C-alpha cells in the first residue's frame, strides 16, 4: 500500500486504476477551524476536494439537474426549503432526508414565496426541483454560505450566511428569510404536514453561491473515464467535463471514479478485480479528521501482514482499511 499518493496516476497506471472516494466530515477542532476564528471552514472536506477552495456547489448542482446552458461567469445560488427544529435555546437545521418533502409541496411553497424571492434577487428562478431551487445570486453574490450537508444537525447560529466584502448583505438575506418564514407559517401545506406528524417547512436555506468558472476539480476526476455515484454533484461534474456518469455502481472499470457513502459495498468487487489482474491498483480517498488521505492498494496489499509465515494470510477487512 502506498500512502498519500498523488491523485493523478502515473502514466503506466492510468488505464489500470479505479478510484473510490468516501465522504468526509468536518473536524471541528482542526487547525483550519481554529485559524478561521469567527466562522467555519467553507465546505465539507469532500466538497472542497471535488470543487476547490471556492466550493461553488450551486452552479454544479444546477448543471447536473437541467439541460439548460449555465453561463460559467454567472454567480448562482441554491435555495432549499428546510425545517428548523427549536430546542430550549437554539435552532437546529434538519437534513433534507429527514423532512420527506414532496414535489407537490415544494412547488406550492415556491409559488407562495416566488414574488418575494425574485424581487429581492432581482432575477427569475432558473430551475425548480423537489429539493433544490436555483437563481442568479445577484445582490447576494458576496454572501459566504454553507451547505445543508455541512450544517444539518447543528446550531444554525454558527452556520448562517455571513458578509464578506460588503456589509449588510447577510442582514438583507435574513429579512427575506423572515418574510418567507411568516408566509409558510400560515400555509395549508404545513397544516397538512403537522396533522400527519411531519415536520413543518418553516424556513429557506441559501448555499453554494459561486460560478462554474470557479470549479477546481482534481485531475483524478477530470481524467476519469466514468463517474459513479448518486450525489447530484457528480452529475454536474460529469456534464462539466463531458464524462459518462451512472448513479449506481456497475463494474470496477479501469479509469473510473466512484463516490459512494458505503464503500464496503463495492470493496469485494474491487478486491476480486485486483486479484484477477483486471485492475493494477485501487486508489482510496478519504478524509480522517477532515484532512485528505490518499492510499493506493495493489493485489499484494489485500492481506494482513503477519510474522507467522506458515499460516494462511487473512484478508484485510473494510474496517481495517479505513482506520
Coordinates of N, CA and C in Angstrom, one line a residue, residues 65-238:
X65 N -28.8 19.0 -13.0 CA -30.2 18.7 -12.9 C -31.0 19.4 -14.0
X66 N -30.4 20.0 -15.0 CA -31.1 20.7 -16.0 C -30.4 20.5 -17.3
X67 N -31.1 20.6 -18.4 CA -30.5 20.6 -19.8 C -30.1 21.9 -20.3
X68 N -30.5 23.0 -19.5 CA -30.3 24.3 -20.0 C -28.8 24.7 -19.8
X69 N -28.3 25.6 -20.6 CA -26.9 26.0 -20.5 C -26.7 26.9 -19.3
X70 N -25.6 26.7 -18.6 CA -25.2 27.5 -17.5 C -24.0 28.4 -17.8
X71 N -24.2 29.7 -17.7 CA -23.1 30.6 -18.1 C -22.0 30.4 -17.0
X72 N -20.7 30.1 -17.4 CA -19.7 29.9 -16.5 C -19.3 31.1 -15.6
X73 N -19.7 32.3 -16.0 CA -19.3 33.5 -15.3 C -20.4 34.0 -14.4
X74 N -21.6 33.4 -14.4 CA -22.7 33.8 -13.6 C -22.6 33.2 -12.2
X75 N -22.8 34.1 -11.2 CA -23.0 33.6 -9.8 C -24.4 33.0 -9.6
X76 N -24.4 31.8 -9.2 CA -25.7 31.1 -8.9 C -25.8 30.7 -7.5
X77 N -27.0 30.8 -7.0 CA -27.3 30.5 -5.6 C -28.3 29.3 -5.6
X78 N -28.2 28.5 -4.6 CA -29.1 27.3 -4.3 C -30.0 27.7 -3.1
X79 N -31.3 27.6 -3.3 CA -32.3 27.8 -2.3 C -33.0 26.4 -2.0
X80 N -33.1 26.2 -0.7 CA -33.8 24.9 -0.3 C -34.7 25.1 0.9
X81 N -36.0 24.6 0.7 CA -36.9 24.7 1.8 C -36.5 23.7 2.9
X82 N -36.5 24.2 4.2 CA -36.0 23.3 5.3 C -36.9 23.4 6.5
X83 N -36.5 22.6 7.5 CA -37.2 22.6 8.8 C -36.1 23.0 9.8
X84 N -36.4 24.0 10.6 CA -35.5 24.4 11.7 C -36.2 23.9 13.0
X85 N -35.5 23.0 13.7 CA -36.0 22.4 14.9 C -35.6 23.3 16.1
X86 N -36.6 23.7 16.9 CA -36.4 24.6 18.0 C -36.1 23.7 19.3
X87 N -34.9 24.0 19.9 CA -34.6 23.4 21.2 C -34.8 24.5 22.2
X88 N -34.4 24.3 23.5 CA -34.7 25.3 24.5 C -34.0 26.6 24.2
X89 N -32.8 26.6 23.6 CA -32.1 27.9 23.5 C -31.5 28.1 22.1
X90 N -31.8 27.2 21.1 CA -31.3 27.5 19.8 C -32.0 26.7 18.7
X91 N -31.8 26.9 17.5 CA -32.4 26.2 16.4 C -31.4 25.3 15.7
X92 N -31.9 24.1 15.3 CA -31.1 23.1 14.6 C -31.7 22.8 13.2
X93 N -30.8 22.8 12.2 CA -31.2 22.6 10.9 C -31.3 21.1 10.6
X94 N -32.5 20.6 10.2 CA -32.7 19.2 9.9 C -32.2 18.9 8.4
X95 N -31.7 17.7 8.2 CA -31.3 17.3 6.9 C -32.4 17.1 5.9
X96 N -32.2 17.2 4.6 CA -33.2 17.0 3.6 C -33.8 15.6 3.7
X97 N -33.0 14.6 4.1 CA -33.6 13.3 4.1 C -34.5 13.0 5.4
X98 N -34.6 14.1 6.2 CA -35.4 13.9 7.4 C -36.8 14.6 7.3
X99 N -37.0 15.3 6.2 CA -38.3 16.1 6.1 C -39.3 15.5 5.1
X100 N -38.8 14.6 4.2 CA -39.7 14.0 3.3 C -40.6 15.0 2.5
X101 N -40.0 16.0 1.9 CA -40.7 17.0 1.1 C -41.1 16.4 -0.2
X102 N -42.3 16.5 -0.6 CA -42.8 16.0 -1.9 C -42.6 17.1 -3.0
X103 N -42.7 16.7 -4.2 CA -42.6 17.6 -5.4 C -43.7 18.6 -5.3
X104 N -44.9 18.1 -5.0 CA -46.1 19.0 -5.0 C -46.0 20.0 -3.9
X105 N -45.5 19.6 -2.7 CA -45.3 20.6 -1.6 C -44.2 21.6 -1.9
X106 N -43.2 21.1 -2.5 CA -42.1 22.1 -2.9 C -42.6 23.1 -3.9
X107 N -43.3 22.7 -4.9 CA -43.9 23.6 -5.9 C -44.8 24.6 -5.3
X108 N -45.7 24.2 -4.4 CA -46.6 25.1 -3.7 C -45.9 26.1 -2.8
X109 N -44.9 25.7 -2.1 CA -44.1 26.6 -1.2 C -43.4 27.6 -2.1
X110 N -42.9 27.2 -3.2 CA -42.2 28.2 -4.1 C -43.2 29.2 -4.7
X111 N -44.4 28.7 -5.0 CA -45.4 29.6 -5.6 C -45.7 30.7 -4.6
X112 N -45.8 30.3 -3.3 CA -46.2 31.3 -2.3 C -45.1 32.3 -2.1
X113 N -43.8 31.9 -2.2 CA -42.7 32.8 -1.9 C -42.1 33.4 -3.1
X114 N -42.5 33.0 -4.3 CA -41.8 33.4 -5.6 C -41.6 34.9 -5.8
X115 N -42.7 35.6 -5.6 CA -42.6 37.1 -5.8 C -41.6 37.7 -4.9
X116 N -41.5 37.3 -3.6 CA -40.5 37.9 -2.7 C -39.1 37.5 -3.1
X117 N -38.9 36.2 -3.5 CA -37.6 35.8 -3.9 C -37.1 36.5 -5.1
X118 N -37.9 36.5 -6.1 CA -37.5 37.1 -7.4 C -37.3 38.7 -7.3
X119 N -38.1 39.3 -6.4 CA -37.9 40.7 -6.2 C -36.6 41.0 -5.5
X120 N -36.2 40.3 -4.5 CA -35.0 40.5 -3.8 C -33.8 40.1 -4.5
X121 N -33.9 39.0 -5.3 CA -32.7 38.6 -6.1 C -32.6 39.3 -7.4
X122 N -33.7 40.0 -7.8 CA -33.7 40.8 -9.0 C -33.5 39.9 -10.2
X123 N -34.0 38.7 -10.1 CA -33.9 37.7 -11.3 C -35.0 36.7 -11.1
X124 N -35.4 36.0 -12.2 CA -36.3 34.9 -12.1 C -35.6 33.6 -11.7
X125 N -36.4 32.7 -11.1 CA -35.8 31.4 -10.8 C -35.4 30.7 -12.1
X126 N -34.2 30.1 -12.0 CA -33.7 29.4 -13.2 C -34.2 27.9 -13.3
X127 N -34.3 27.3 -12.1 CA -34.7 25.9 -12.2 C -35.4 25.5 -10.8
X128 N -36.4 24.8 -10.9 CA -37.2 24.4 -9.7 C -37.2 22.9 -9.6
X129 N -36.6 22.3 -8.6 CA -36.6 20.8 -8.4 C -37.3 20.5 -7.1
X130 N -37.4 19.3 -6.7 CA -38.0 18.9 -5.5 C -37.3 19.4 -4.3
X131 N -36.0 19.3 -4.3 CA -35.2 19.7 -3.1 C -34.4 20.9 -3.3
X132 N -34.2 21.3 -4.6 CA -33.3 22.5 -4.9 C -34.0 23.4 -5.8
X133 N -33.8 24.7 -5.5 CA -34.2 25.8 -6.4 C -33.0 26.6 -6.7
X134 N -32.9 27.1 -7.9 CA -31.7 27.8 -8.3 C -32.0 29.2 -8.9
X135 N -31.2 30.2 -8.6 CA -31.5 31.5 -9.0 C -30.1 32.3 -9.1
X136 N -30.0 33.2 -10.1 CA -28.8 34.1 -10.1 C -28.7 34.8 -8.8
X137 N -27.5 34.8 -8.2 CA -27.3 35.3 -6.9 C -27.5 36.8 -6.8
X138 N -27.2 37.5 -7.8 CA -27.5 38.9 -7.9 C -26.9 39.7 -6.7
X139 N -27.7 40.4 -5.9 CA -27.1 41.2 -4.8 C -26.6 40.3 -3.6
X140 N -26.9 39.0 -3.7 CA -26.4 38.1 -2.6 C -25.1 37.4 -3.0
X141 N -24.5 37.8 -4.1 CA -23.4 37.0 -4.6 C -22.2 37.0 -3.7
X142 N -22.1 38.0 -2.8 CA -20.9 38.0 -1.9 C -21.1 37.3 -0.6
X143 N -22.3 36.7 -0.4 CA -22.5 36.0 0.9 C -21.6 34.8 1.0
X144 N -21.1 34.5 2.2 CA -20.5 33.3 2.5 C -21.5 32.3 3.1
X145 N -21.7 31.2 2.5 CA -22.8 30.3 2.9 C -22.3 28.9 3.0
X146 N -23.1 28.0 3.7 CA -22.7 26.7 4.0 C -23.8 25.7 3.6
X147 N -23.5 24.6 3.0 CA -24.5 23.6 2.5 C -25.2 23.0 3.7
X148 N -26.4 22.5 3.4 CA -27.2 21.7 4.3 C -26.5 20.5 4.8
X149 N -25.7 19.8 3.9 CA -25.0 18.7 4.2 C -23.9 19.0 5.3
X150 N -23.4 20.2 5.3 CA -22.4 20.6 6.3 C -23.1 21.1 7.6
X151 N -24.2 21.8 7.5 CA -24.8 22.5 8.6 C -25.9 21.7 9.4
X152 N -26.4 20.6 8.8 CA -27.5 20.0 9.4 C -27.1 19.3 10.7
X153 N -28.1 19.3 11.6 CA -27.9 18.7 12.9 C -27.1 19.6 13.9
X154 N -26.9 20.9 13.5 CA -26.1 21.8 14.3 C -26.9 23.1 14.5
X155 N -26.4 23.8 15.5 CA -26.9 25.1 15.9 C -26.7 26.0 14.7
X156 N -27.8 26.6 14.2 CA -27.6 27.4 12.9 C -27.0 28.7 13.2
X157 N -26.9 29.2 14.4 CA -26.2 30.5 14.7 C -24.8 30.5 14.1
X158 N -24.1 29.4 14.1 CA -22.7 29.3 13.6 C -22.7 29.1 12.1
X159 N -23.8 28.7 11.5 CA -23.8 28.4 10.1 C -24.6 29.3 9.2
X160 N -25.1 30.4 9.8 CA -25.9 31.3 9.0 C -25.0 32.1 8.0
X161 N -25.5 32.5 6.9 CA -24.7 33.2 5.9 C -24.1 34.5 6.5
X162 N -22.9 34.8 6.0 CA -22.1 35.9 6.6 C -21.6 36.9 5.5
X163 N -21.5 38.1 5.9 CA -20.9 39.1 5.0 C -19.5 38.8 4.7
X164 N -19.0 39.2 3.5 CA -17.6 39.0 3.2 C -17.0 40.4 2.9
X165 N -17.1 40.8 1.6 CA -16.5 42.1 1.3 C -17.5 43.3 1.2
X166 N -18.8 43.0 1.5 CA -19.8 44.0 1.5 C -20.7 43.8 2.7
X167 N -20.8 44.9 3.6 CA -21.6 44.8 4.8 C -23.1 44.9 4.5
X168 N -23.9 44.2 5.3 CA -25.4 44.4 5.2 C -26.0 43.3 4.3
X169 N -25.3 42.5 3.6 CA -25.9 41.5 2.7 C -26.5 40.4 3.5
X170 N -25.8 40.0 4.5 CA -26.4 38.9 5.4 C -27.7 39.4 6.1
X171 N -27.7 40.6 6.5 CA -28.9 41.2 7.1 C -30.1 41.2 6.1
X172 N -29.7 41.6 4.9 CA -30.8 41.6 3.8 C -31.3 40.2 3.6
X173 N -30.4 39.2 3.6 CA -30.9 37.8 3.4 C -31.8 37.4 4.6
X174 N -31.4 37.7 5.8 CA -32.3 37.4 7.0 C -33.6 38.0 6.9
X175 N -33.7 39.2 6.4 CA -35.0 39.9 6.2 C -35.9 39.1 5.3
X176 N -35.3 38.7 4.1 CA -36.1 37.9 3.2 C -36.5 36.5 3.8
X177 N -35.5 35.9 4.5 CA -35.8 34.6 5.1 C -37.0 34.8 6.1
X178 N -37.0 35.8 6.9 CA -38.0 36.0 7.9 C -39.4 36.2 7.2
X179 N -39.4 37.0 6.1 CA -40.7 37.2 5.4 C -41.2 35.9 4.9
X180 N -40.4 35.0 4.3 CA -40.8 33.7 3.8 C -41.3 32.8 4.9
X181 N -40.6 32.8 6.0 CA -41.0 32.0 7.2 C -42.4 32.4 7.6
X182 N -42.7 33.7 7.6 CA -44.1 34.1 8.0 C -45.1 33.6 7.0
X183 N -44.8 33.7 5.7 CA -45.7 33.2 4.7 C -46.0 31.7 4.8
X184 N -44.9 30.9 5.0 CA -45.0 29.5 5.1 C -45.7 29.0 6.4
X185 N -45.6 29.9 7.5 CA -46.2 29.5 8.8 C -47.7 29.3 8.6
X186 N -48.3 30.1 7.7 CA -49.8 30.0 7.6 C -50.2 29.2 6.4
X187 N -49.2 28.5 5.7 CA -49.5 27.7 4.5 C -50.3 26.5 4.9
X188 N -51.3 26.2 4.1 CA -52.0 24.9 4.2 C -51.1 23.7 4.1
X189 N -50.0 23.8 3.4 CA -49.1 22.7 3.2 C -48.6 22.3 4.6
X190 N -48.2 23.3 5.4 CA -47.6 23.0 6.7 C -48.7 22.5 7.7
X191 N -49.9 23.0 7.5 CA -51.0 22.5 8.4 C -51.2 21.0 8.1
X192 N -51.2 20.6 6.8 CA -51.4 19.2 6.5 C -50.2 18.3 7.0
X193 N -49.0 18.9 6.8 CA -47.8 18.1 7.3 C -47.9 17.9 8.8
X194 N -48.2 18.9 9.6 CA -48.3 18.8 11.0 C -49.3 17.8 11.5
X195 N -50.5 17.8 10.8 CA -51.5 16.9 11.1 C -51.1 15.5 10.8
X196 N -50.2 15.3 9.8 CA -49.7 14.0 9.5 C -48.5 13.6 10.3
X197 N -48.1 14.4 11.3 CA -46.9 14.1 12.1 C -45.6 14.4 11.4
X198 N -45.6 15.2 10.4 CA -44.4 15.6 9.6 C -43.9 16.9 10.1
X199 N -42.6 17.1 10.1 CA -42.0 18.5 10.4 C -42.5 19.5 9.4
X200 N -42.8 20.7 9.9 CA -43.2 21.8 9.1 C -42.0 22.3 8.3
X201 N -42.3 22.9 7.1 CA -41.2 23.5 6.3 C -41.3 25.0 6.7
X202 N -40.4 25.4 7.6 CA -40.5 26.7 8.2 C -39.4 27.7 7.9
X203 N -38.6 27.4 7.0 CA -37.5 28.3 6.6 C -36.9 28.0 5.2
X204 N -36.1 28.9 4.7 CA -35.5 28.8 3.5 C -34.0 28.9 3.7
X205 N -33.2 28.0 3.1 CA -31.7 28.0 3.3 C -31.1 28.4 2.0
X206 N -30.0 29.2 2.0 CA -29.2 29.6 0.9 C -27.8 29.0 1.0
X207 N -27.3 28.5 -0.1 CA -25.9 27.9 0.0 C -25.4 27.8 -1.4
X208 N -24.1 27.4 -1.4 CA -23.4 27.1 -2.7 C -23.1 28.2 -3.7
X209 N -23.2 29.4 -3.3 CA -23.1 30.6 -4.2 C -21.7 30.5 -4.9
X210 N -21.7 30.6 -6.2 CA -20.5 30.7 -6.9 C -20.7 30.5 -8.4
X211 N -19.6 30.4 -9.2 CA -19.6 30.3 -10.6 C -19.0 29.0 -11.1
X212 N -19.4 28.5 -12.2 CA -18.8 27.3 -12.8 C -17.3 27.6 -13.1
X213 N -17.0 28.8 -13.4 CA -15.6 29.1 -13.7 C -14.7 29.0 -12.5
X214 N -15.3 28.9 -11.3 CA -14.5 28.8 -10.0 C -14.2 27.3 -9.7
X215 N -14.8 26.4 -10.4 CA -14.6 25.0 -10.1 C -13.2 24.6 -10.4
X216 N -12.6 23.9 -9.4 CA -11.2 23.4 -9.5 C -11.2 21.9 -9.1
X217 N -11.8 21.1 -10.0 CA -11.8 19.7 -9.7 C -10.5 19.1 -9.9
X218 N -10.1 18.1 -9.1 CA -8.8 17.4 -9.2 C -8.7 16.6 -10.5
X219 N -7.4 16.4 -10.9 CA -7.2 15.7 -12.1 C -7.8 14.3 -12.0
X220 N -7.8 13.7 -10.8 CA -8.4 12.3 -10.7 C -9.8 12.3 -11.2
X221 N -10.5 13.4 -11.1 CA -11.9 13.5 -11.6 C -11.9 13.8 -13.1
X222 N -11.2 14.9 -13.4 CA -11.2 15.4 -14.8 C -10.7 14.3 -15.8
X223 N -9.8 13.4 -15.4 CA -9.2 12.4 -16.3 C -10.0 11.1 -16.2
X224 N -11.0 11.0 -15.5 CA -11.8 9.8 -15.3 C -12.5 9.4 -16.6
X225 N -12.7 8.1 -16.8 CA -13.5 7.7 -18.0 C -14.9 7.5 -17.6
X226 N -15.3 7.4 -16.3 CA -16.6 7.2 -15.9 C -16.8 7.6 -14.4
X227 N -17.9 8.3 -14.1 CA -18.1 8.7 -12.7 C -19.3 7.9 -12.2
X228 N -19.2 7.3 -11.0 CA -20.2 6.6 -10.4 C -20.6 7.2 -9.0
X229 N -21.9 7.3 -8.8 CA -22.4 7.9 -7.6 C -23.7 8.6 -7.7
X230 N -24.5 8.6 -6.7 CA -25.9 9.2 -6.8 C -26.0 10.6 -6.4
X231 N -24.9 11.2 -5.8 CA -25.0 12.6 -5.4 C -25.1 13.5 -6.7
X232 N -26.0 14.5 -6.6 CA -26.1 15.4 -7.8 C -24.9 16.1 -8.2
X233 N -23.9 16.3 -7.3 CA -22.7 17.0 -7.6 C -21.9 16.2 -8.7
X234 N -22.0 14.9 -8.6 CA -21.2 14.1 -9.6 C -21.9 14.2 -11.0
X235 N -23.2 14.3 -11.1 CA -23.9 14.5 -12.3 C -23.5 15.8 -13.0
X236 N -23.3 16.9 -12.1 CA -22.9 18.2 -12.6 C -21.5 18.2 -13.1
X237 N -20.6 17.5 -12.3 CA -19.2 17.4 -12.8 C -19.0 16.6 -14.1
X238 N -19.9 15.6 -14.2 CA -19.8 14.8 -15.4 C -20.2 15.6 -16.6

